[in-house]
PDB file of C-alpha atoms and ligand atoms in Angstrom:
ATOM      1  CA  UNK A   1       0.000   0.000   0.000  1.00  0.00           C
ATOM      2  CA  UNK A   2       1.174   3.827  -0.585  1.00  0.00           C
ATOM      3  CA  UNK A   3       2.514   5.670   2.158  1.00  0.00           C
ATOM      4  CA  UNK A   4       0.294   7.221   3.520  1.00  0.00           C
ATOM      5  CA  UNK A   5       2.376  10.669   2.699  1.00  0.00           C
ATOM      6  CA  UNK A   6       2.454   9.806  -0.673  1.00  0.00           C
ATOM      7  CA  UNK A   7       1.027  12.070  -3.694  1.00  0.00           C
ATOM      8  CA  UNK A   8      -2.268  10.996  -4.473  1.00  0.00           C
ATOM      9  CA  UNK A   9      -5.086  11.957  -7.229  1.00  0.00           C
ATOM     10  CA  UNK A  10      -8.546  10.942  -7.204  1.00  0.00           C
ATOM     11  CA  UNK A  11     -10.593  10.705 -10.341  1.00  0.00           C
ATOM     12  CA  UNK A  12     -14.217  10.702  -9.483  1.00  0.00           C
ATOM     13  CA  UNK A  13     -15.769   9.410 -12.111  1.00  0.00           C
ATOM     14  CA  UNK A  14     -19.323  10.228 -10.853  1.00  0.00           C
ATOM     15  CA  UNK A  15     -18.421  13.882 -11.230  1.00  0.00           C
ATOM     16  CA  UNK A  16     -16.870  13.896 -14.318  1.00  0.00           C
ATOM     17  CA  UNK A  17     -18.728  15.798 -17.444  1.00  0.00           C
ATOM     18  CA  UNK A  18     -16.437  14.329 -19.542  1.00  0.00           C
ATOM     19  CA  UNK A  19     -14.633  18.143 -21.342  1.00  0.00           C
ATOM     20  CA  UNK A  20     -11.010  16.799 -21.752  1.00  0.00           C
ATOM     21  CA  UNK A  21     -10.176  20.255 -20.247  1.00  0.00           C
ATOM     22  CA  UNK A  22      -7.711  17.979 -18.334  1.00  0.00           C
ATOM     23  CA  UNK A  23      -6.656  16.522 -20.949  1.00  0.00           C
ATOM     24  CA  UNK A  24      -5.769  19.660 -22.896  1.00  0.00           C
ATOM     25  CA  UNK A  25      -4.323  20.993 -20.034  1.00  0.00           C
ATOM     26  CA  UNK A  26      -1.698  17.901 -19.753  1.00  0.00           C
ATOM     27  CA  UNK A  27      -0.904  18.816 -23.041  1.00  0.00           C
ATOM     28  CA  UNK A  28      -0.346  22.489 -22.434  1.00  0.00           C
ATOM     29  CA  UNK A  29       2.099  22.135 -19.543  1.00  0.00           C
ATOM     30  CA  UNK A  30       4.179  19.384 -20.654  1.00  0.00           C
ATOM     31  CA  UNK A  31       4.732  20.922 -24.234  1.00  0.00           C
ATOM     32  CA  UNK A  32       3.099  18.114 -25.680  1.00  0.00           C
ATOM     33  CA  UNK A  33       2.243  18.200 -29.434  1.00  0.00           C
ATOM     34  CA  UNK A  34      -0.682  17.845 -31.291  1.00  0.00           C
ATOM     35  CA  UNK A  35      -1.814  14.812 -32.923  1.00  0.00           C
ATOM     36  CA  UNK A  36      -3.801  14.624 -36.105  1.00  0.00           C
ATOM     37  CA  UNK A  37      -6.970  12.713 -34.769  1.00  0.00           C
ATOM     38  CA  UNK A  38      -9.777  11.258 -36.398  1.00  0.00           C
ATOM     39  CA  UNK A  39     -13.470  10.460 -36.093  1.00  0.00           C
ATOM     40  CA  UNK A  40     -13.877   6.602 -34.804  1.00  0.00           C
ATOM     41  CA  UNK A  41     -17.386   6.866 -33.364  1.00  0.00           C
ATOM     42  CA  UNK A  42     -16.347   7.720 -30.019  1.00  0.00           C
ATOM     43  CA  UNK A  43     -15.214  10.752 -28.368  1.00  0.00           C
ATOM     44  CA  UNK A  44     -12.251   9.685 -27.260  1.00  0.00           C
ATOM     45  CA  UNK A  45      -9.323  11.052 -29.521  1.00  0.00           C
ATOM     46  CA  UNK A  46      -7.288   9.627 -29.622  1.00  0.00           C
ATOM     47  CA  UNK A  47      -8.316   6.344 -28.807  1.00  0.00           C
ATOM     48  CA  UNK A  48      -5.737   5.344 -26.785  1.00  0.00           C
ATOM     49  CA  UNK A  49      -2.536   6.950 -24.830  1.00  0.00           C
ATOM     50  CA  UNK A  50       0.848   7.950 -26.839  1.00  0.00           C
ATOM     51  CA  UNK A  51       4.058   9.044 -26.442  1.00  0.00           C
ATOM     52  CA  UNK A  52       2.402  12.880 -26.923  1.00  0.00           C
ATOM     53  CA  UNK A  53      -0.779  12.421 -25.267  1.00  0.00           C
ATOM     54  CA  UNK A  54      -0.364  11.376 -21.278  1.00  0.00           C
ATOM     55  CA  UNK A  55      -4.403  11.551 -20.550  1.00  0.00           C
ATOM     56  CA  UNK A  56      -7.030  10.569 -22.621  1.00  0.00           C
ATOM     57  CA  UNK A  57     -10.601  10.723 -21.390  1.00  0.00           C
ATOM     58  CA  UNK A  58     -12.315   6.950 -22.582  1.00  0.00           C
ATOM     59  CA  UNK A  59     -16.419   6.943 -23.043  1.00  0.00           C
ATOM     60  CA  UNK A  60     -18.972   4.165 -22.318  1.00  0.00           C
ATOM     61  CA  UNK A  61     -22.054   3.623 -23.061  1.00  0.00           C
ATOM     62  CA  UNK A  62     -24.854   1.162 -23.116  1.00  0.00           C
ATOM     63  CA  UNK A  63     -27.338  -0.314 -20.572  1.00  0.00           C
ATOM     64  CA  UNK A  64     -27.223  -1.497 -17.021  1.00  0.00           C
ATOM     65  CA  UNK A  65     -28.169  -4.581 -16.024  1.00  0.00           C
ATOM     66  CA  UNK A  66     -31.668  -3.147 -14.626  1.00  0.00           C
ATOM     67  CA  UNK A  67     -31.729  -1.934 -18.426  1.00  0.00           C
ATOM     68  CA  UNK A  68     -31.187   2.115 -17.810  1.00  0.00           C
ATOM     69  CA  UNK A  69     -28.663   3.221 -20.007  1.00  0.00           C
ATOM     70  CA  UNK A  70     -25.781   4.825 -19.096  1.00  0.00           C
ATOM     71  CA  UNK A  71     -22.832   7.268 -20.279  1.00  0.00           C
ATOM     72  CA  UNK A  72     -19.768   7.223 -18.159  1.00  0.00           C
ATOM     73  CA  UNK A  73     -16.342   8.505 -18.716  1.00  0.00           C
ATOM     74  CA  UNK A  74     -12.829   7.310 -17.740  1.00  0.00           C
ATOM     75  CA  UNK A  75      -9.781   8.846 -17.548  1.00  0.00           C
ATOM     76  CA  UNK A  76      -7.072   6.544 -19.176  1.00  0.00           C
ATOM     77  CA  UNK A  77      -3.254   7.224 -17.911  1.00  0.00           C
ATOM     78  CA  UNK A  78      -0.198   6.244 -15.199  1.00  0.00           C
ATOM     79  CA  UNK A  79      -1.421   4.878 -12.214  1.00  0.00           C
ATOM     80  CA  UNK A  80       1.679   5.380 -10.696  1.00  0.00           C
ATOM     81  CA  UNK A  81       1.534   1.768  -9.210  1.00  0.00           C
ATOM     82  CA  UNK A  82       3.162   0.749  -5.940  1.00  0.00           C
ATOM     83  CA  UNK A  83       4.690  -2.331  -7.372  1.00  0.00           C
ATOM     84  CA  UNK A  84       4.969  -0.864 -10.967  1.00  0.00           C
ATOM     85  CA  UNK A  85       5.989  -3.242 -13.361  1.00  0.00           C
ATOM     86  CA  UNK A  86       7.225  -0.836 -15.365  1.00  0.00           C
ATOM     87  CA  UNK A  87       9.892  -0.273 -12.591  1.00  0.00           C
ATOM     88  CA  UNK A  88      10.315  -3.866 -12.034  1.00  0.00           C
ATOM     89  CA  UNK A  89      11.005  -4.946 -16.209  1.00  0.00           C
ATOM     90  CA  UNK A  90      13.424  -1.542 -16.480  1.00  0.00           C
ATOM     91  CA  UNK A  91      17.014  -3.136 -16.728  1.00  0.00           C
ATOM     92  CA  UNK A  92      18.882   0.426 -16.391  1.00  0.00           C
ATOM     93  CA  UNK A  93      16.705   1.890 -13.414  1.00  0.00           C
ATOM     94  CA  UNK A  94      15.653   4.822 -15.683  1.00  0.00           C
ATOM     95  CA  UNK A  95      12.012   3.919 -14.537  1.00  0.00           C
ATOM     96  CA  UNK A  96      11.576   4.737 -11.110  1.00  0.00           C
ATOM     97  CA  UNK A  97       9.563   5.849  -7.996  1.00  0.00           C
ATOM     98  CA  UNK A  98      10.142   9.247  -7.055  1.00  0.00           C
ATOM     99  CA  UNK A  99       9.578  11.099  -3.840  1.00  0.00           C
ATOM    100  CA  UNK A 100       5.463  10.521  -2.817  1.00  0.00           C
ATOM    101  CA  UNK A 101       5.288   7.521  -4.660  1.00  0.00           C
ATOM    102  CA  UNK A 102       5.403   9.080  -8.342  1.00  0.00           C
ATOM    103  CA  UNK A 103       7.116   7.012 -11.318  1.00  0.00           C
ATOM    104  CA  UNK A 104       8.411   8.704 -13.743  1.00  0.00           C
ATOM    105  CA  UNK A 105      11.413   8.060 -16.335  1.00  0.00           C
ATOM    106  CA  UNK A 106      14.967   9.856 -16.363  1.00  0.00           C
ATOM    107  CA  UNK A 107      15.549  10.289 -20.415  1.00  0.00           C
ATOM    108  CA  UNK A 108      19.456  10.255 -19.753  1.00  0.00           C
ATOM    109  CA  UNK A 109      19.354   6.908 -18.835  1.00  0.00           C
ATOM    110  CA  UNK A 110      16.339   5.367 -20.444  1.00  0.00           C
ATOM    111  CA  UNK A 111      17.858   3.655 -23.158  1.00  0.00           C
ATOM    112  CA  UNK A 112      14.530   3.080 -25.034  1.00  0.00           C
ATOM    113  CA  UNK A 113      14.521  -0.956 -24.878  1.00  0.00           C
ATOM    114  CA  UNK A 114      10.700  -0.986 -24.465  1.00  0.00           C
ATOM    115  CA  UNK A 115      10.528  -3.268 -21.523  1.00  0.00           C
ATOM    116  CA  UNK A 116       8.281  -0.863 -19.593  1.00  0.00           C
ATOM    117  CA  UNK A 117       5.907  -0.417 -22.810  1.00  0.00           C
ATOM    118  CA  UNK A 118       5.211  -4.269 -22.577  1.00  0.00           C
ATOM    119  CA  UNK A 119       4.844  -4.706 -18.808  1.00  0.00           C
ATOM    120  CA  UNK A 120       2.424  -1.395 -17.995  1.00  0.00           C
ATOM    121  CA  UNK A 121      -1.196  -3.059 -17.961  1.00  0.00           C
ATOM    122  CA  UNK A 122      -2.733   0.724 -18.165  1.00  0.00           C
ATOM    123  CA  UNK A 123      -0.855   0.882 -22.084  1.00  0.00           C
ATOM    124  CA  UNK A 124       0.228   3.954 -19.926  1.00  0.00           C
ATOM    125  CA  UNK A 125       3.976   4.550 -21.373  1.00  0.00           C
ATOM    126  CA  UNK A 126       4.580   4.916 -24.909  1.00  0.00           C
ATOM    127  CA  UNK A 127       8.000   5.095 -27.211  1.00  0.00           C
ATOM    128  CA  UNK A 128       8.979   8.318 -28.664  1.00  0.00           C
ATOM    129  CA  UNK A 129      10.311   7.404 -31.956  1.00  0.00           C
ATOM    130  CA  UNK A 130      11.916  10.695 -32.878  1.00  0.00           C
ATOM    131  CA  UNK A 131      13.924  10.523 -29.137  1.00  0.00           C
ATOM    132  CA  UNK A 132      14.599   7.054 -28.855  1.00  0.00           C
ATOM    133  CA  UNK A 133      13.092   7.391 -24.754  1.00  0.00           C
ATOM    134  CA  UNK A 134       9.882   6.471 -23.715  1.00  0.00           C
ATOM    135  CA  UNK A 135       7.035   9.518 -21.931  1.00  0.00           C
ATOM    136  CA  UNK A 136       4.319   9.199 -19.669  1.00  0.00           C
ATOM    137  CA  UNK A 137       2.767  11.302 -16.880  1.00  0.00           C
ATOM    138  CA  UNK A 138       4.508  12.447 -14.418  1.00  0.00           C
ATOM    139  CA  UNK A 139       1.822  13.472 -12.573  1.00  0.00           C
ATOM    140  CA  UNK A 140       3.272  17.258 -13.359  1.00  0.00           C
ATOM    141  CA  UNK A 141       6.441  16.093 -10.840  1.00  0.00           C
ATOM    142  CA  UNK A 142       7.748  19.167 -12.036  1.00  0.00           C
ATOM    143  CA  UNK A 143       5.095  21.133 -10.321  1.00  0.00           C
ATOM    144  CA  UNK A 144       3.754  18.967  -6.879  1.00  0.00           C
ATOM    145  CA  UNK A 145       6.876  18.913  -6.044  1.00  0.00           C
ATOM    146  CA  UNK A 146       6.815  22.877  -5.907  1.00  0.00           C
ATOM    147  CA  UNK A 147       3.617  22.822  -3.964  1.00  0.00           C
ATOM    148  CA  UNK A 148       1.568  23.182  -6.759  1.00  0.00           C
ATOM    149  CA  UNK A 149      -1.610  20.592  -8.023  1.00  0.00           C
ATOM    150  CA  UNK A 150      -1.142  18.882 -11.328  1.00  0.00           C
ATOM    151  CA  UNK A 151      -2.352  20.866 -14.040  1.00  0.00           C
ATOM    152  CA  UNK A 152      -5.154  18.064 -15.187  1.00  0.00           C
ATOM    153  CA  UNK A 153      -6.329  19.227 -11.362  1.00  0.00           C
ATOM    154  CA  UNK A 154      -6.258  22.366 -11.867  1.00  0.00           C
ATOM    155  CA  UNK A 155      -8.409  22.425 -15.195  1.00  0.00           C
ATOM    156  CA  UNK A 156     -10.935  20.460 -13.859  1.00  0.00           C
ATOM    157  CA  UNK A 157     -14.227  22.418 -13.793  1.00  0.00           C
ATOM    158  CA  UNK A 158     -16.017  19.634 -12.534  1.00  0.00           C
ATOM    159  CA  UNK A 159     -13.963  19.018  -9.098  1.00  0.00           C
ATOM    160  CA  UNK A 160     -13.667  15.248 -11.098  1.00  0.00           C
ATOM    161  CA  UNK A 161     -10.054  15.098  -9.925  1.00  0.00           C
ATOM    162  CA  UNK A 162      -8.348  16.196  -6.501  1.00  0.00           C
ATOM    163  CA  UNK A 163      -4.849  16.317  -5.811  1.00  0.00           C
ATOM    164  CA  UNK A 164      -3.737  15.605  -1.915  1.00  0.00           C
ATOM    165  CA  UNK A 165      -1.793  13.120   0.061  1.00  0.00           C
ATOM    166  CA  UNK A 166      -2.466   9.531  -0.056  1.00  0.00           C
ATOM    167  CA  UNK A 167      -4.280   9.327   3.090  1.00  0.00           C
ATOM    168  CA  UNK A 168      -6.497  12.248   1.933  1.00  0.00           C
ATOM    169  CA  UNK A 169      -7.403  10.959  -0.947  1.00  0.00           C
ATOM    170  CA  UNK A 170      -8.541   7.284   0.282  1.00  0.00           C
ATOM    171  CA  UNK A 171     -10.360   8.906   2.651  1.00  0.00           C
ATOM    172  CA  UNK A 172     -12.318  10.976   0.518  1.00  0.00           C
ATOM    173  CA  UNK A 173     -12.764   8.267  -2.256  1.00  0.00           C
ATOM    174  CA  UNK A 174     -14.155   6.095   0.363  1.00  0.00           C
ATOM    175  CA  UNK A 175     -16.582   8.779   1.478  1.00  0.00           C
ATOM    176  CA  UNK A 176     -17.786   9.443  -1.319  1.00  0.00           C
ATOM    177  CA  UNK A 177     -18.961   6.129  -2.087  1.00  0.00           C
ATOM    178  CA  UNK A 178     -20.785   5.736   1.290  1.00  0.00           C
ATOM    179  CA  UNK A 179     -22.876   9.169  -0.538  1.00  0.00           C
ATOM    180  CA  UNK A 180     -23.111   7.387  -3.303  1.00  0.00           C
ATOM    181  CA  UNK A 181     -24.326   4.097  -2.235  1.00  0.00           C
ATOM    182  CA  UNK A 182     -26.948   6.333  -0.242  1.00  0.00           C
ATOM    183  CA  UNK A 183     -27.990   7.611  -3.198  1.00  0.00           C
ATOM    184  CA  UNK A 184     -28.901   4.563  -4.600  1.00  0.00           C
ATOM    185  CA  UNK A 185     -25.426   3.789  -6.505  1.00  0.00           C
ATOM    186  CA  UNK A 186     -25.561  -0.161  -5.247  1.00  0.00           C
ATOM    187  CA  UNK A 187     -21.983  -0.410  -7.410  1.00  0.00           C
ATOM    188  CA  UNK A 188     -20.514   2.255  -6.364  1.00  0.00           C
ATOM    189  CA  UNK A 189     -16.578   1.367  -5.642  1.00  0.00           C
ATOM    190  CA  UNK A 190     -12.657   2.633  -4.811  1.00  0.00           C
ATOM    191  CA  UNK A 191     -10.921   1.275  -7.366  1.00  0.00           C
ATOM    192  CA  UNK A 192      -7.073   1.448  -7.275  1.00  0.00           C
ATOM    193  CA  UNK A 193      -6.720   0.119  -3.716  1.00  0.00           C
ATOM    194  CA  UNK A 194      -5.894  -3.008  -4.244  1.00  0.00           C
ATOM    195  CA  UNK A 195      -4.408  -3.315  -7.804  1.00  0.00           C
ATOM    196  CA  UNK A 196      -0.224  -3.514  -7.841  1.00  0.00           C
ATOM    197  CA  UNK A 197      -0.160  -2.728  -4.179  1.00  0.00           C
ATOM    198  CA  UNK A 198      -2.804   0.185  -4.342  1.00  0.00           C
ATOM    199  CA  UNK A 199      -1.945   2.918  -7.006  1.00  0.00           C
ATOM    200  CA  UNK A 200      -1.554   6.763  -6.514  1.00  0.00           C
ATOM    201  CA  UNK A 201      -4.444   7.747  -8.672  1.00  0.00           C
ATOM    202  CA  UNK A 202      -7.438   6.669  -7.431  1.00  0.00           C
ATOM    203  CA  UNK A 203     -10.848   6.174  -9.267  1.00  0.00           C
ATOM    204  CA  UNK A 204     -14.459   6.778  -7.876  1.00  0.00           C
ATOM    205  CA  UNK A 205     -17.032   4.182 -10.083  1.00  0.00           C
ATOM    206  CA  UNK A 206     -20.314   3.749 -10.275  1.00  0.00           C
ATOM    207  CA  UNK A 207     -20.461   0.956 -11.621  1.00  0.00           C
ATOM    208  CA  UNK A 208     -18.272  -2.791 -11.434  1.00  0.00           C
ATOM    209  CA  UNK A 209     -14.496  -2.274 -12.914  1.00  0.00           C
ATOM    210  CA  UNK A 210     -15.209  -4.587 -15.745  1.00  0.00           C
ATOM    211  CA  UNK A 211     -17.443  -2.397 -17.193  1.00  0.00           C
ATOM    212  CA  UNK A 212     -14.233   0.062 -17.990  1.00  0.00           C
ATOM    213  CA  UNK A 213     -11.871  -2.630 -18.979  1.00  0.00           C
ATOM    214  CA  UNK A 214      -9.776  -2.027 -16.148  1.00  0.00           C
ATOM    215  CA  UNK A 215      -8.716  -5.518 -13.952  1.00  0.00           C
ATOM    216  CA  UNK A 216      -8.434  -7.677 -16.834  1.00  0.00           C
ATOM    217  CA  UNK A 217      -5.647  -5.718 -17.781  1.00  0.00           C
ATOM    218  CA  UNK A 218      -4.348  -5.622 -14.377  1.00  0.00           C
ATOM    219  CA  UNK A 219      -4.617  -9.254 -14.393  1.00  0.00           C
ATOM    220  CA  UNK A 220      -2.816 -10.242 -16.831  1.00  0.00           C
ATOM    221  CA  UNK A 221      -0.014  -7.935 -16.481  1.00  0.00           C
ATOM    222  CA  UNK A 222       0.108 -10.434 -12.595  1.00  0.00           C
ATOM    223  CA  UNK A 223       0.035 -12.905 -14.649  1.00  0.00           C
ATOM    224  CA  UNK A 224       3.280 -11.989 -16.391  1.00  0.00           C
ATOM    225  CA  UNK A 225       4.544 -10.957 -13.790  1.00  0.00           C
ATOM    226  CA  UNK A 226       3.920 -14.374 -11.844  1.00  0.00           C
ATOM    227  CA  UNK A 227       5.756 -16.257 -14.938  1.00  0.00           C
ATOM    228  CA  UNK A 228       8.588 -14.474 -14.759  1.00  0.00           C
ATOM    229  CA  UNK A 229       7.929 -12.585 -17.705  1.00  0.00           C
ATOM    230  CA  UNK A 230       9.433  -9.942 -16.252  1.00  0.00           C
ATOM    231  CA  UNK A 231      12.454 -11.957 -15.083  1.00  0.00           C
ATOM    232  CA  UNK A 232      15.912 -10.877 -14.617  1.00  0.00           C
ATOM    233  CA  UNK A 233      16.834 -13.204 -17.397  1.00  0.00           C
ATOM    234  CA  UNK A 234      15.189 -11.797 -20.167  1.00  0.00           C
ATOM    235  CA  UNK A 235      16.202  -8.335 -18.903  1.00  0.00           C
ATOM    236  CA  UNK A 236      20.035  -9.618 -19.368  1.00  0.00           C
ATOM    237  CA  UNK A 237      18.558 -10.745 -22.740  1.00  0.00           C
ATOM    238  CA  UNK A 238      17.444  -8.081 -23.747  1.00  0.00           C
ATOM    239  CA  UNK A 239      20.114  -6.255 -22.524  1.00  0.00           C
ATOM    240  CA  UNK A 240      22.606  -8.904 -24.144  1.00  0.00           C
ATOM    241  CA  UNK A 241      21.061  -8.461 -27.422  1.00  0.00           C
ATOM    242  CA  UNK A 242      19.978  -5.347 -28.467  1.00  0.00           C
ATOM    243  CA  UNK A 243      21.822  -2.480 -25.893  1.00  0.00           C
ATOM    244  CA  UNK A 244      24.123  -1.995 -28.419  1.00  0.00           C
ATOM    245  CA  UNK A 245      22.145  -1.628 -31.232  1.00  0.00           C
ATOM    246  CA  UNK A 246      19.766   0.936 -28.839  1.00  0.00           C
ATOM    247  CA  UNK A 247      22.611   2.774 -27.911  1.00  0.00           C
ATOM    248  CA  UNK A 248      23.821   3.253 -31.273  1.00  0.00           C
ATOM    249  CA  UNK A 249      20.376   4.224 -32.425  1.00  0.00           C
ATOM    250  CA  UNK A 250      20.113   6.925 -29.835  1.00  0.00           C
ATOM    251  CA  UNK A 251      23.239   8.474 -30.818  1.00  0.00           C
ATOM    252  CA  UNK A 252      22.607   8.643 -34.621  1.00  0.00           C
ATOM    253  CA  UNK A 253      19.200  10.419 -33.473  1.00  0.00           C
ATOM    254  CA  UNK A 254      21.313  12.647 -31.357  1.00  0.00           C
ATOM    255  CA  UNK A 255      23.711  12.876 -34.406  1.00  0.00           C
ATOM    256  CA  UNK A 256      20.935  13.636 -36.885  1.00  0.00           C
ATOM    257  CA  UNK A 257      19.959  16.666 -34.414  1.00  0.00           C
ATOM    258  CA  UNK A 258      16.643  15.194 -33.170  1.00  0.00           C
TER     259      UNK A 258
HETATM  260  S1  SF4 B   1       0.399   2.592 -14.846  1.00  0.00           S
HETATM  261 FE1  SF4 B   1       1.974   1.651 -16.137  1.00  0.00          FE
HETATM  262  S2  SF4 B   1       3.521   3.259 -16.480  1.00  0.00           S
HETATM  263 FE2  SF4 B   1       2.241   3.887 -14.713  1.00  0.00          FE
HETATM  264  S3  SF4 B   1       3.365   3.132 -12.877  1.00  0.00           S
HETATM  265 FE3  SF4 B   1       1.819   1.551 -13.426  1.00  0.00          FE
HETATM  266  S4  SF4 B   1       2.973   0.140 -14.767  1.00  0.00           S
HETATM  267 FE4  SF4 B   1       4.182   2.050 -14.677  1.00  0.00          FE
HETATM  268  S1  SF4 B   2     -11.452  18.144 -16.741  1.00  0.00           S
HETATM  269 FE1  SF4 B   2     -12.614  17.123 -15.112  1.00  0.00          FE
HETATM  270  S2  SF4 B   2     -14.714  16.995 -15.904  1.00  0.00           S
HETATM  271 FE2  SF4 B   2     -13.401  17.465 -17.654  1.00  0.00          FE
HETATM  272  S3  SF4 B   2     -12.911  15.427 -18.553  1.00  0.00           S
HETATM  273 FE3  SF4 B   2     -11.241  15.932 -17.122  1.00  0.00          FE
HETATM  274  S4  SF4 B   2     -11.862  14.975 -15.191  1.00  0.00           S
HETATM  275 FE4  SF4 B   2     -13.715  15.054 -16.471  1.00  0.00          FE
END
């Protein structure tokens, strides 16, 4: 479980209207650029997280069991895991838990193997081709750790997302499920608690998990995990095999002035 001094956020999904402001905002602060998007039939755009796009806001719909229907939105990105696989399959440590719990990656020594990319269950962390390092959030590490809220936070015109120590933020997630419950939300659940030793963002549902694709992916990344997927050995492997090549790679990127 976090400490409970850790960083925390808490997505309450039973708030949110769905705007992307913090999505937009993620991209304002950490310079990310645009990309082109297209319409799938869904509003989320893009569909799924990048190397250039740290949040994306996901949309369900469809019926409940009792047959009313329902429209619910998700934000997809880092969890910033306790046991982070990600940290775990890194073989040169450039994944790893800040101060409060964060993960984020050092581009100096991420030497853009991939490792990470295959063991996040969230699809959270993403290569940058034109780098040769992988991104993700950061949960704005450059500003919490200033005293300031993340900017997704601080765009939120909904009061969907609260920034606050770990502790806090439990507390409050777990409150406002009681309300909910009350309310007549029979579904309503924490969800983060539990998953890779409880993550730092936290997510207020109304309804079960499943119906956001969420612990099957969380599953199966255990399940890797508990075959040694993510073993030292194929580390060394990969390590054994390709570092050269990557290292070689990033420096003709460097070279070509990328
Ligand atoms: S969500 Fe993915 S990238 Fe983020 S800490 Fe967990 S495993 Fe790592
Ligand atoms: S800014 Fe708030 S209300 Fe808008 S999509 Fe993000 S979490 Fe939802």
């Amino acid at each position: 479980m976090p400490n409970p001094k850790d960083y925390a956020i808490l997505f309450d999904a039973s708030r949110c209207i769905g705007c992307k402001a913090c999505q937009v905002a993620c991209k304002q602060w950490n310079d990310l650029e645009a990309e082109k998007t297209k319409n799938r039939g869904s509003y989320a755009n893009p569909p799924k997280l990048t190397a250039h796009t740290w949040i994306t806001m996901r949309y369900y719909e469809g019926l409940k069991p009792e047959g009313d229907p329902y429209f619910d939105f998700i934000r997809g990105s880092c969890m910033h895991c306790t046991h982070a696989p990600c940290v775990s399959a890194c073989p040169t440590g450039a994944m790893a838990h800040r101060e409060g719990g964060v993960v984020t990656v050092d581009e100096k020594t991420c030497i853009g193997c991939r490792s990470c990319v295959q063991a996040c269950p969230y699809e959270a962390v993403h290569f940058d081709e034109a780098k040769g390092v992988v991104h993700k959030c950061t949960m704005c590490y450059d500003r919490i750790s200033h005293g300031d809220q993340p900017a997704c936070v601080k765009a939120c015109p909904a009061d969907a997302l609260t920034f606050g120590t770990y502790q806090e933020i439990r507390a409050m997630a777990e409150e406002r499920v009681r309300a909910l419950k009350e309310r007549g939300y029979a579904r309503a659940n924490v969800y983060g608690l539990a998953e890779l030793g409880g993550t730092h963002v936290l997510y207020v549902l109304t309804e079960h998990p499943s119906q956001y694709d969420l612990p099957k992916a969380v599953r199966e990344a255990e399940k890797r995990a508990a075959t040694g997927w993510l073993s030292a050995g194929i580390a060394a492997a990969v390590l054994g095999a390709g570092l050269k090549f990557i290292v070689e790679r990033r420096e003709a990127l460097k070279g070509g002035g990328q």
